[in-house]
Coordinates of C-alpha atoms and ligand atoms in Angstrom, one line a residue:
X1 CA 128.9 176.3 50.5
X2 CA 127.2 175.8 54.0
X3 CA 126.4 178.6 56.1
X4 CA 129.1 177.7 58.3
X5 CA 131.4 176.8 55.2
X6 CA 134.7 179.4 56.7
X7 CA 134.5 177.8 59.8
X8 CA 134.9 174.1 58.4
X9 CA 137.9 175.4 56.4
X10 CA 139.7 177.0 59.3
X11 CA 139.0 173.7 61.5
X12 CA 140.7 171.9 58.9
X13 CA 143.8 173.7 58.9
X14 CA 143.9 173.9 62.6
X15 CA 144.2 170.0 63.0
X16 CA 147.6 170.1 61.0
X17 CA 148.6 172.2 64.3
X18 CA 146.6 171.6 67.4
X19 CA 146.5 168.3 68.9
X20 CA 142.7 167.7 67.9
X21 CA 142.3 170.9 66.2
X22 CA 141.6 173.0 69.0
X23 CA 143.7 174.8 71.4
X24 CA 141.7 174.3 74.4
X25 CA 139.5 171.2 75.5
X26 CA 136.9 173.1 76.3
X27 CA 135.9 174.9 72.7
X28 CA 132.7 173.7 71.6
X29 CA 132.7 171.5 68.2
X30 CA 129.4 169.9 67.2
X31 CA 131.2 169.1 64.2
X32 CA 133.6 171.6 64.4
X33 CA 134.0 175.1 66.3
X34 CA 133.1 178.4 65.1
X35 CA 135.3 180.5 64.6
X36 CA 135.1 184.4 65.5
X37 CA 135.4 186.9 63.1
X38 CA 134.4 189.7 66.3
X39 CA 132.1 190.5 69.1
X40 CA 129.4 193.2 69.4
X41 CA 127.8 193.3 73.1
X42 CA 125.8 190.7 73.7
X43 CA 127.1 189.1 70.4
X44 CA 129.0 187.1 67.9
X45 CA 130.0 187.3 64.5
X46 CA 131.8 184.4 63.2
X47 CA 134.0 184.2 60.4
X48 CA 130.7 183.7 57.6
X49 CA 129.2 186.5 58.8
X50 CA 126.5 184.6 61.2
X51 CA 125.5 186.2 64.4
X52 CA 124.7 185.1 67.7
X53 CA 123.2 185.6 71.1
X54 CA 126.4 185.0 73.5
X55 CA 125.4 183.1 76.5
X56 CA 128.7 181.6 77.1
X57 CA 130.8 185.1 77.4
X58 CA 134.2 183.8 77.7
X59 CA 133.1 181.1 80.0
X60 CA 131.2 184.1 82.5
X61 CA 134.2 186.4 81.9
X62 CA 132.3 188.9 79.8
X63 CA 130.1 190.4 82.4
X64 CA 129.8 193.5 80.3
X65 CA 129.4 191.5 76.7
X66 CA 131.9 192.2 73.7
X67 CA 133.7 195.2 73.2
X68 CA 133.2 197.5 76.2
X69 CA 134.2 200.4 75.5
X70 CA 135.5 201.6 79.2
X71 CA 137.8 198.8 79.4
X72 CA 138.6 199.5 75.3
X73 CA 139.2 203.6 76.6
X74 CA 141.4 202.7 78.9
X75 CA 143.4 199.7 77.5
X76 CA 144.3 201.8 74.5
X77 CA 146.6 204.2 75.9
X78 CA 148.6 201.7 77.8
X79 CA 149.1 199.7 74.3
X80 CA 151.1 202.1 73.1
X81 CA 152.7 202.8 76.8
X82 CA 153.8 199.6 77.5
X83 CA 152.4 196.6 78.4
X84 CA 154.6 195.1 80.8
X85 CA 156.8 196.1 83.7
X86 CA 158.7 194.6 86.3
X87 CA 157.8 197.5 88.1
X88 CA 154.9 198.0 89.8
X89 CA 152.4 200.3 88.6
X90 CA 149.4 202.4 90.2
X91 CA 147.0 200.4 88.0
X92 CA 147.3 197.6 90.7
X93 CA 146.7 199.2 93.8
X94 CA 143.4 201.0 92.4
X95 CA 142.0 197.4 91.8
X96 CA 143.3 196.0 94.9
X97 CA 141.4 198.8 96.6
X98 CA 138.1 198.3 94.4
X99 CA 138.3 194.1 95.4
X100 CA 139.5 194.7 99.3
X101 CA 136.7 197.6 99.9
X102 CA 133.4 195.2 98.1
X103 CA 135.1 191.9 99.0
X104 CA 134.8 191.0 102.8
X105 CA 137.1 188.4 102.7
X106 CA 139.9 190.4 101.1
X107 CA 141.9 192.0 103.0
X108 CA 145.0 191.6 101.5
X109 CA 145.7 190.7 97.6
X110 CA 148.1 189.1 95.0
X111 CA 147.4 189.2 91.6
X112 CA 148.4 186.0 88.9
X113 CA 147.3 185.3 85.3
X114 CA 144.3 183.1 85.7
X115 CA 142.1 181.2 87.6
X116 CA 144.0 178.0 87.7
X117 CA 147.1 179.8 88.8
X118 CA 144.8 181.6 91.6
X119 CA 144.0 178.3 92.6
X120 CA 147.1 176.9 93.4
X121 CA 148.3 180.1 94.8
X122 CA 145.5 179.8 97.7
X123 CA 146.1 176.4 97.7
X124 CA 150.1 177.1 98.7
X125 CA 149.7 179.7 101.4
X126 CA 146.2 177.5 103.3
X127 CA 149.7 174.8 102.9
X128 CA 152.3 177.2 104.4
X129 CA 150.1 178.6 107.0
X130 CA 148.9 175.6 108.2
X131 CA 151.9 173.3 107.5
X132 CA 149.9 170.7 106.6
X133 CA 149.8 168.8 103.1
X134 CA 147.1 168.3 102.1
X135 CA 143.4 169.4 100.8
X136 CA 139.6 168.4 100.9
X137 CA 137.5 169.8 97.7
X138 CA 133.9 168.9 96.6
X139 CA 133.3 166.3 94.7
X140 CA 132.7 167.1 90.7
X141 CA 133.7 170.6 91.2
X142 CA 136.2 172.4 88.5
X143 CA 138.7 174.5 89.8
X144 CA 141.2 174.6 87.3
X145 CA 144.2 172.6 86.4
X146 CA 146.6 172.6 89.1
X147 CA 147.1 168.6 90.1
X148 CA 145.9 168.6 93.6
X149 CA 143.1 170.9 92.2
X150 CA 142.0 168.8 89.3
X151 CA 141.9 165.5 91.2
X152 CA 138.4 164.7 92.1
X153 CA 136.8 166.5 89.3
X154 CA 136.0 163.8 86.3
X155 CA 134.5 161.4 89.0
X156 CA 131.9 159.1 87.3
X157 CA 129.9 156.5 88.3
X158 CA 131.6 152.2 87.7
X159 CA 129.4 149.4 86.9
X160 CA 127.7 148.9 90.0
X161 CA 126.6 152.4 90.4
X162 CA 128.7 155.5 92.7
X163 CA 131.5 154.2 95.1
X164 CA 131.8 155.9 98.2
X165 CA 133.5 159.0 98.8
X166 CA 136.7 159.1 99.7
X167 CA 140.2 159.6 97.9
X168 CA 140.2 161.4 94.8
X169 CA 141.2 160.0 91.5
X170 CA 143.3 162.4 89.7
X171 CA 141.5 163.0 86.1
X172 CA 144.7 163.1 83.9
X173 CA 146.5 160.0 83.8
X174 CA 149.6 159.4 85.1
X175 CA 149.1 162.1 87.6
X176 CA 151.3 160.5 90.9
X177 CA 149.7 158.7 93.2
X178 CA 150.8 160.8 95.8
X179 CA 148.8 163.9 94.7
X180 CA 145.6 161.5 95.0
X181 CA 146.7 160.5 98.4
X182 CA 146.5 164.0 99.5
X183 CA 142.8 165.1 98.4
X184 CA 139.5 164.1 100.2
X185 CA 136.8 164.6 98.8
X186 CA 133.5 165.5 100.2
X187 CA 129.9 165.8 98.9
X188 CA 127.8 169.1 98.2
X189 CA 125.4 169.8 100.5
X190 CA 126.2 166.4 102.5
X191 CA 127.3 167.5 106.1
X192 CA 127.3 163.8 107.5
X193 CA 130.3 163.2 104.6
X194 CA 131.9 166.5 105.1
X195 CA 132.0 166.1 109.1
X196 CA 133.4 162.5 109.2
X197 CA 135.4 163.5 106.2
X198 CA 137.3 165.8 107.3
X199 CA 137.3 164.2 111.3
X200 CA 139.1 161.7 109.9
X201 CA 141.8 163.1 108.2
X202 CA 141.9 166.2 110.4
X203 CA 145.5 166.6 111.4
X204 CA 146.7 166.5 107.5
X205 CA 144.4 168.9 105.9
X206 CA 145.3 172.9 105.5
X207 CA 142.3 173.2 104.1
X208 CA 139.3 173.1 102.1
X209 CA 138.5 174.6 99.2
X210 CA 134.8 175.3 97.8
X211 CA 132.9 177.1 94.7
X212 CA 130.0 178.4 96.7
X213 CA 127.7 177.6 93.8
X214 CA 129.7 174.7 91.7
X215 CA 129.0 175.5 88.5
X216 CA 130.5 172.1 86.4
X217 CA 129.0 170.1 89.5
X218 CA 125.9 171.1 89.0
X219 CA 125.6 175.1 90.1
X220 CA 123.4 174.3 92.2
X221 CA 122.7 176.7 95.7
X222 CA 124.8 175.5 99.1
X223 CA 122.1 175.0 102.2
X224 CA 122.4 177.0 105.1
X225 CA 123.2 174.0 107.1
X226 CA 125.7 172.7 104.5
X227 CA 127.7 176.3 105.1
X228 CA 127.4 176.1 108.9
X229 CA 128.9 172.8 109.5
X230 CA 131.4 173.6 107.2
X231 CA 132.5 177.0 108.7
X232 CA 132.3 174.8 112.4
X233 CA 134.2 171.7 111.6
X234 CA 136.9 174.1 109.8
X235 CA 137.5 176.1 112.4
X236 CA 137.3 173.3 115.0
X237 CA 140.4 171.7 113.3
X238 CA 142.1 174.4 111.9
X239 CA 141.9 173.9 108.6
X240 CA 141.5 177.2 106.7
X241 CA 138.3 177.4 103.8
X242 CA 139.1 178.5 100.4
X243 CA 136.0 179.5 98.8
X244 CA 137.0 179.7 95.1
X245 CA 135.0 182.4 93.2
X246 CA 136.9 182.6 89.8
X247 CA 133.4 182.0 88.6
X248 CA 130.9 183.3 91.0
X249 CA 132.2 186.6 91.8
X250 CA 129.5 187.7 89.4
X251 CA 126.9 187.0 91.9
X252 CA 126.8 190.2 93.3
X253 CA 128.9 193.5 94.6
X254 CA 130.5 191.7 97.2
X255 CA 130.8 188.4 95.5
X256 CA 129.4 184.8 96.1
X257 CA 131.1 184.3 99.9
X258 CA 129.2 187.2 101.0
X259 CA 125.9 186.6 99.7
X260 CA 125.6 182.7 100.9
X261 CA 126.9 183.5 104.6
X262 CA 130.4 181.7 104.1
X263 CA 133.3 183.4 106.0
X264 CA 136.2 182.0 103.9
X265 CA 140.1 182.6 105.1
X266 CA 141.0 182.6 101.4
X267 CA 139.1 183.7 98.6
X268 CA 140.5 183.2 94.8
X269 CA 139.1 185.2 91.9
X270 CA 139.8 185.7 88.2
X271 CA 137.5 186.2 84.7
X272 CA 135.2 189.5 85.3
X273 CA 138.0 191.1 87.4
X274 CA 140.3 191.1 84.6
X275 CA 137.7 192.9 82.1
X276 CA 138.5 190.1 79.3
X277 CA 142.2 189.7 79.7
X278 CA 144.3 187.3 81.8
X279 CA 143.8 187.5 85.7
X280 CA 143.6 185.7 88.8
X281 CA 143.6 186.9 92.4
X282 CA 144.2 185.5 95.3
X283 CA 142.7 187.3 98.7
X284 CA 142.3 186.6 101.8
X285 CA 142.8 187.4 105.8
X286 CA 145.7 189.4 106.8
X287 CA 147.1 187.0 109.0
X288 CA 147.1 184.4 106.1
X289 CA 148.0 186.3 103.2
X290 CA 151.2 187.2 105.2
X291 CA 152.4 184.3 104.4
X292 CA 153.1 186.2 101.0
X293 CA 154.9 188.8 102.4
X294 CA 158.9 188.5 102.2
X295 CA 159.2 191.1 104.6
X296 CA 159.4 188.4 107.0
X297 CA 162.9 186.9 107.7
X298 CA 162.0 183.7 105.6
X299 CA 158.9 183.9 103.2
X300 CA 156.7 181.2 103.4
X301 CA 155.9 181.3 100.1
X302 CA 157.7 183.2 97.3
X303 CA 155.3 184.0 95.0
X304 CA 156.1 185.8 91.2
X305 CA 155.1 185.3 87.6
X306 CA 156.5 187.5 84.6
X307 CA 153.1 188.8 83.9
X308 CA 151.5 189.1 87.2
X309 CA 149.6 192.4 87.9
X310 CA 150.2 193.8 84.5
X311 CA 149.1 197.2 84.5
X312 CA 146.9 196.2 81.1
X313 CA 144.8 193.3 82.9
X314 CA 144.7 195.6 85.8
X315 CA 143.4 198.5 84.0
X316 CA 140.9 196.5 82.5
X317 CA 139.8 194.9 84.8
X318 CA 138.9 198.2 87.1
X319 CA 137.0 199.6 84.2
X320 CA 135.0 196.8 83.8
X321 CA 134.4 195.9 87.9
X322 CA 134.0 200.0 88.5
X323 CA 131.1 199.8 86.4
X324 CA 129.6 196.8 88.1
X325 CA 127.9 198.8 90.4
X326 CA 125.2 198.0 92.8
X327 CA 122.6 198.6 90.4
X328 CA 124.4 197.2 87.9
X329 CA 124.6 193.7 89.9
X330 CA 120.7 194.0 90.2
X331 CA 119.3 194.8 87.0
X332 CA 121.8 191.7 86.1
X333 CA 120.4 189.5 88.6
X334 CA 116.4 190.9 87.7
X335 CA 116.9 189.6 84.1
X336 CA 118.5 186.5 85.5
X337 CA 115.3 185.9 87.9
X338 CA 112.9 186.6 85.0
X339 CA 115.0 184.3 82.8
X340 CA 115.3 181.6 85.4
X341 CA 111.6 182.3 86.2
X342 CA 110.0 181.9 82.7
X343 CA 112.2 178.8 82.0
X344 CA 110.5 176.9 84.9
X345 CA 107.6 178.1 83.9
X346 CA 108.0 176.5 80.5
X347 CA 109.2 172.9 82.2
X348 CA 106.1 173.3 84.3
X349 CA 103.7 174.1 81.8
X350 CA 105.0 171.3 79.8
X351 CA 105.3 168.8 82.6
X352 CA 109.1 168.1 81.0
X353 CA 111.2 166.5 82.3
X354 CA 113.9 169.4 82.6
X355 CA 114.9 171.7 86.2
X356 CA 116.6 174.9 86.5
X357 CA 119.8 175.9 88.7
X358 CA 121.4 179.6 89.1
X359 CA 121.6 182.6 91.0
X360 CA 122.0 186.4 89.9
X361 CA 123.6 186.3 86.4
X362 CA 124.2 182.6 85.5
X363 CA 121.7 179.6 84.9
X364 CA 122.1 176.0 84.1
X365 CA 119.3 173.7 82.5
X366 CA 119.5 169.9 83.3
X367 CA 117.5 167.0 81.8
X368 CA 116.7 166.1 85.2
X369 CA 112.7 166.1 86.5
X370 CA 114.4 167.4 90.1
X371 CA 116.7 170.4 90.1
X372 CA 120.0 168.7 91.4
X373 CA 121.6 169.6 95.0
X374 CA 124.9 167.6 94.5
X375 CA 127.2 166.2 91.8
X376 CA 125.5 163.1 91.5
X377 CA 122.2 164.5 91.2
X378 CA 123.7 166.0 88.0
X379 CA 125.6 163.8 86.4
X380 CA 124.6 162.8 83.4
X381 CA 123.7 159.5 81.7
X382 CA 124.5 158.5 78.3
X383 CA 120.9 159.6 77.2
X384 CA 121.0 162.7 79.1
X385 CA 123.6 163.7 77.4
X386 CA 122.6 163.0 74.0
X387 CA 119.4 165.4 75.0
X388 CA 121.4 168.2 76.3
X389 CA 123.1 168.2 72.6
X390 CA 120.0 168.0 70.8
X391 CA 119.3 171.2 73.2
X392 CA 122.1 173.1 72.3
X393 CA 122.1 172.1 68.7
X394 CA 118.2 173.7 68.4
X395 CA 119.7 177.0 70.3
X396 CA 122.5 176.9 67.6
X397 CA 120.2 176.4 64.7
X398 CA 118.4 180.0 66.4
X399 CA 121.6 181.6 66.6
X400 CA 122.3 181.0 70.2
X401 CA 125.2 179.7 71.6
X402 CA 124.2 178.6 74.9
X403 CA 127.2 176.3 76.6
X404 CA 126.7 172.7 77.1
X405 CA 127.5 171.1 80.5
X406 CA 128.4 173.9 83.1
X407 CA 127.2 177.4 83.9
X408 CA 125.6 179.7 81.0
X409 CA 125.9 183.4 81.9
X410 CA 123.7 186.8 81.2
X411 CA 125.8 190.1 80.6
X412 CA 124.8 193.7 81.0
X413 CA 124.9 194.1 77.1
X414 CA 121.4 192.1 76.6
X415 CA 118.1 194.0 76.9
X416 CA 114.9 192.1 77.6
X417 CA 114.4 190.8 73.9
X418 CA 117.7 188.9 74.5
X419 CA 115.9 186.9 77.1
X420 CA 112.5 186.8 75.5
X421 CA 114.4 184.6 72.3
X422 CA 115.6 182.6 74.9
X423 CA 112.4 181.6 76.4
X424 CA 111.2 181.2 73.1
X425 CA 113.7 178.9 71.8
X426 CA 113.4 176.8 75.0
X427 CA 109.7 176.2 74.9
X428 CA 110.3 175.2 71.4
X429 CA 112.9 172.6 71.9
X430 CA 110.7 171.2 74.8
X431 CA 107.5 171.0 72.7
X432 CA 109.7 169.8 69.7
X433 CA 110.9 166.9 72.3
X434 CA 107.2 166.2 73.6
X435 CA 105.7 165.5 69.7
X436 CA 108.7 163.4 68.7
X437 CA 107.9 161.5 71.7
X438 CA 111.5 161.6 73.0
X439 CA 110.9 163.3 76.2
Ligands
LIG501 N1 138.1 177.8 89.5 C1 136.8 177.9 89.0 C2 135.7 177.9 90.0 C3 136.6 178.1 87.7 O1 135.3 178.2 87.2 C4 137.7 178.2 86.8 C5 137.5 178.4 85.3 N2 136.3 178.0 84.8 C6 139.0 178.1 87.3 C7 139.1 177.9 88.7 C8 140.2 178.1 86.4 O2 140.3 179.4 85.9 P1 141.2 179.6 84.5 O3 140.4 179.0 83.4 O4 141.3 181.1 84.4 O5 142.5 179.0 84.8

């Protein structure tokens, strides 16, 4: 039996049920998944007993690691309490007031069951305020599911190389044609595209929506001027800026928005806020998130959902943000410098061709000789790929499960050894790569 042999058995019965085998596209399976018996901190078990170093936590969710006990203390009780109401419940108004006090841009809140659904939300009320239909996003950036969302995100390159920016192609087929029509796309750190972009179509879009650091694009860090001219041309035409932070609220106590200078009208968050269980919030201006509000003769827009502001998720989710404190967030973000720091370092000493992106708790490592500032800087080719698996199958074989393609994340459950067998294994794959010649 293989050391993964419980695993292999469990992916086998799962393809009699799931389409594929797996219940999301986005489980890793190089052949197949491992499966998880249970999480310790900054760890895995999976079903044959192996352990690993975590670096995927729930897709950045787990900002604390596995198990923490806060958000286990205060989830219990309310098990056995009642999950579910469709009465409201003080749980929801103490993280309301932990998001709206840190968060600059939330004012005013509404709580939903994920990111996607936070998404769509934001993308609603910038719709209703504005009364226009349509959207500009960034080219190559994930923000979840939602059609006029997801359009614009699988863009590769044709046969004679990257067409223009303009209209985006929806990534699941048979998406309408009208959802396309209504999403522009612009480039990352391009202001030339973003101003003519959105000149052009200014009269139709309520607004644009932006990861301040895209992780699937690239997570690479917006310029200063990229920020500027997108505040200016926004305001100038009154279209209202979503910065989506489902991911990068983790950057720090008052999330992403706040730390790169953007002033966003909306602001959508989700994963760490929700301690490990389902959450997405939507925040944003007063003025704007009245649009929520049925207190007004005709609501703009109605919003519900069965399990919205669960008082499980909310309690959760405050004992895992109430101990992100300040310090937390920086002893976070000094392991991710000295992480991101002694990776670099490895490239360099190396001469490999490999660059590092990130900021505070998250990093990304690309086979590329120049650290990527846009989506196409980052896309990978056919042989690019194939490296980056070879990458993540040497972590694998050392027990570390570091995600392939989009952001990996540090929690406040590793210690220093934790990123010392990082930088270890990473010099190794590199001088692996440099004496089989492949790199
Ligand atoms: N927006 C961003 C920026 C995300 O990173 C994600 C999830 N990775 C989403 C939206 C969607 O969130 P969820 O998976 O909770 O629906």
């Amino acid at each position: 039996a293989s050391a993964r042999s419980r695993s292999k058995r469990l992916f086998s019965r799962a393809k009699a049920v799931f389409p594929d085998g797996t219940a999301r596209a986005t489980v890793e399976r190089d052949p197949f998944p491992i499966y998880v018996q249970r999480g310790e901190g900054a760890y895995l078990i999976d079903v044959d007993g192996n352990r690993f170093l975590d670096l995927n936590n729930t897709y950045t969710t787990l900002i604390h690691g596995h198990g923490f006990a806060p958000v286990a203390e205060a989830v219990v009780d309310l098990l056995r309490s009642g999950t579910c109401f469709a009465n409201p419940t003080e749980h929801e108004i103490a993280l309301a007031e932990l998001l709206t006090t840190r968060i600059p841009a939330m004012e005013r809140v509404r709580f939903v069951n994920s990111g996607t659904e936070a998404v769509m939300f934001a993308i609603k009320a910038a719709r209703a305020f504005t009364g226009r239909p349509a959207i500009a996003r960034i080219e190559g950036a994930y923000h979840g599911a939602y059609d006029w969302a997801e359009a614009g995100q699988g863009v590769s390159p044709g046969k004679d190389g990257w067409e223009p920016v303009s209209i985006a192609t929806p990534t699941y087929r048979g998406t309408p044609s009208s959802v396309a029509e209504e999403v522009h796309l612009l480039r990352f750190n391009d202001v030339e595209s973003l101003e003519a972009r959105l000149r052009a179509v200014s009269d139709r879009i309520a607004c644009v929506i932006i990861d301040p650091m895209p992780s699937r694009a690239g997570l690479m860090h917006p310029e200063p001027d990229f920020i500027e001219a997108l505040s200016q041309t926004a305001r100038k035409y009154g279209i209202l800026i979503i910065a989506d932070e489902v991911l990068n609220l983790r950057q720090g106590y008052a999330g992403a928005s706040a730390r790169y200078g953007l002033n966003p009208d909306l602001i959508t968050a989700g994963k760490i806020i929700g301690g490990g269980f389902p959450i997405g919030a939507i925040g944003g201006r007063e003025e704007v998130m009245r649009v929520f509000s049925i207190e007004d003769a005709k609501p703009l827009l109605s919003q519900g959902g069965t399990f919205s502001a669960n008082p499980v998720s909310m309690a959760a989710g405050l004992a895992a943000m109430a101990a992100m404190t300040p310090d937390a967030f920086d002893h976070l973000e000094a392991m991710g410098d000295r992480l991101r720091a002694g990776l670099s370092a490895s490239i360099a000493r190396r001469d490999a061709r490999f660059s590092v992106t990130g900021a505070a708790s998250l990093f990304r490592i690309h086979p590329k000789r120049v650290a990527p500032v846009e989506y196409r800087d980052a896309y990978l080719s056919a042989e690019e790929a194939s490296l980056m698996r070879r990458m993540s199958r040497h972590f694998l074989e050392l027990s570390i499960l570091l995600p392939y393609g989009a952001a990996a994340c540090l929690s406040t459950a590793m210690v220093d050894s934790d990123i010392d067998l990082v930088l270890t294994a990473f010099d190794d794959f590199l001088k692996a790569e440099i004496q089989s010649g492949k790199e």
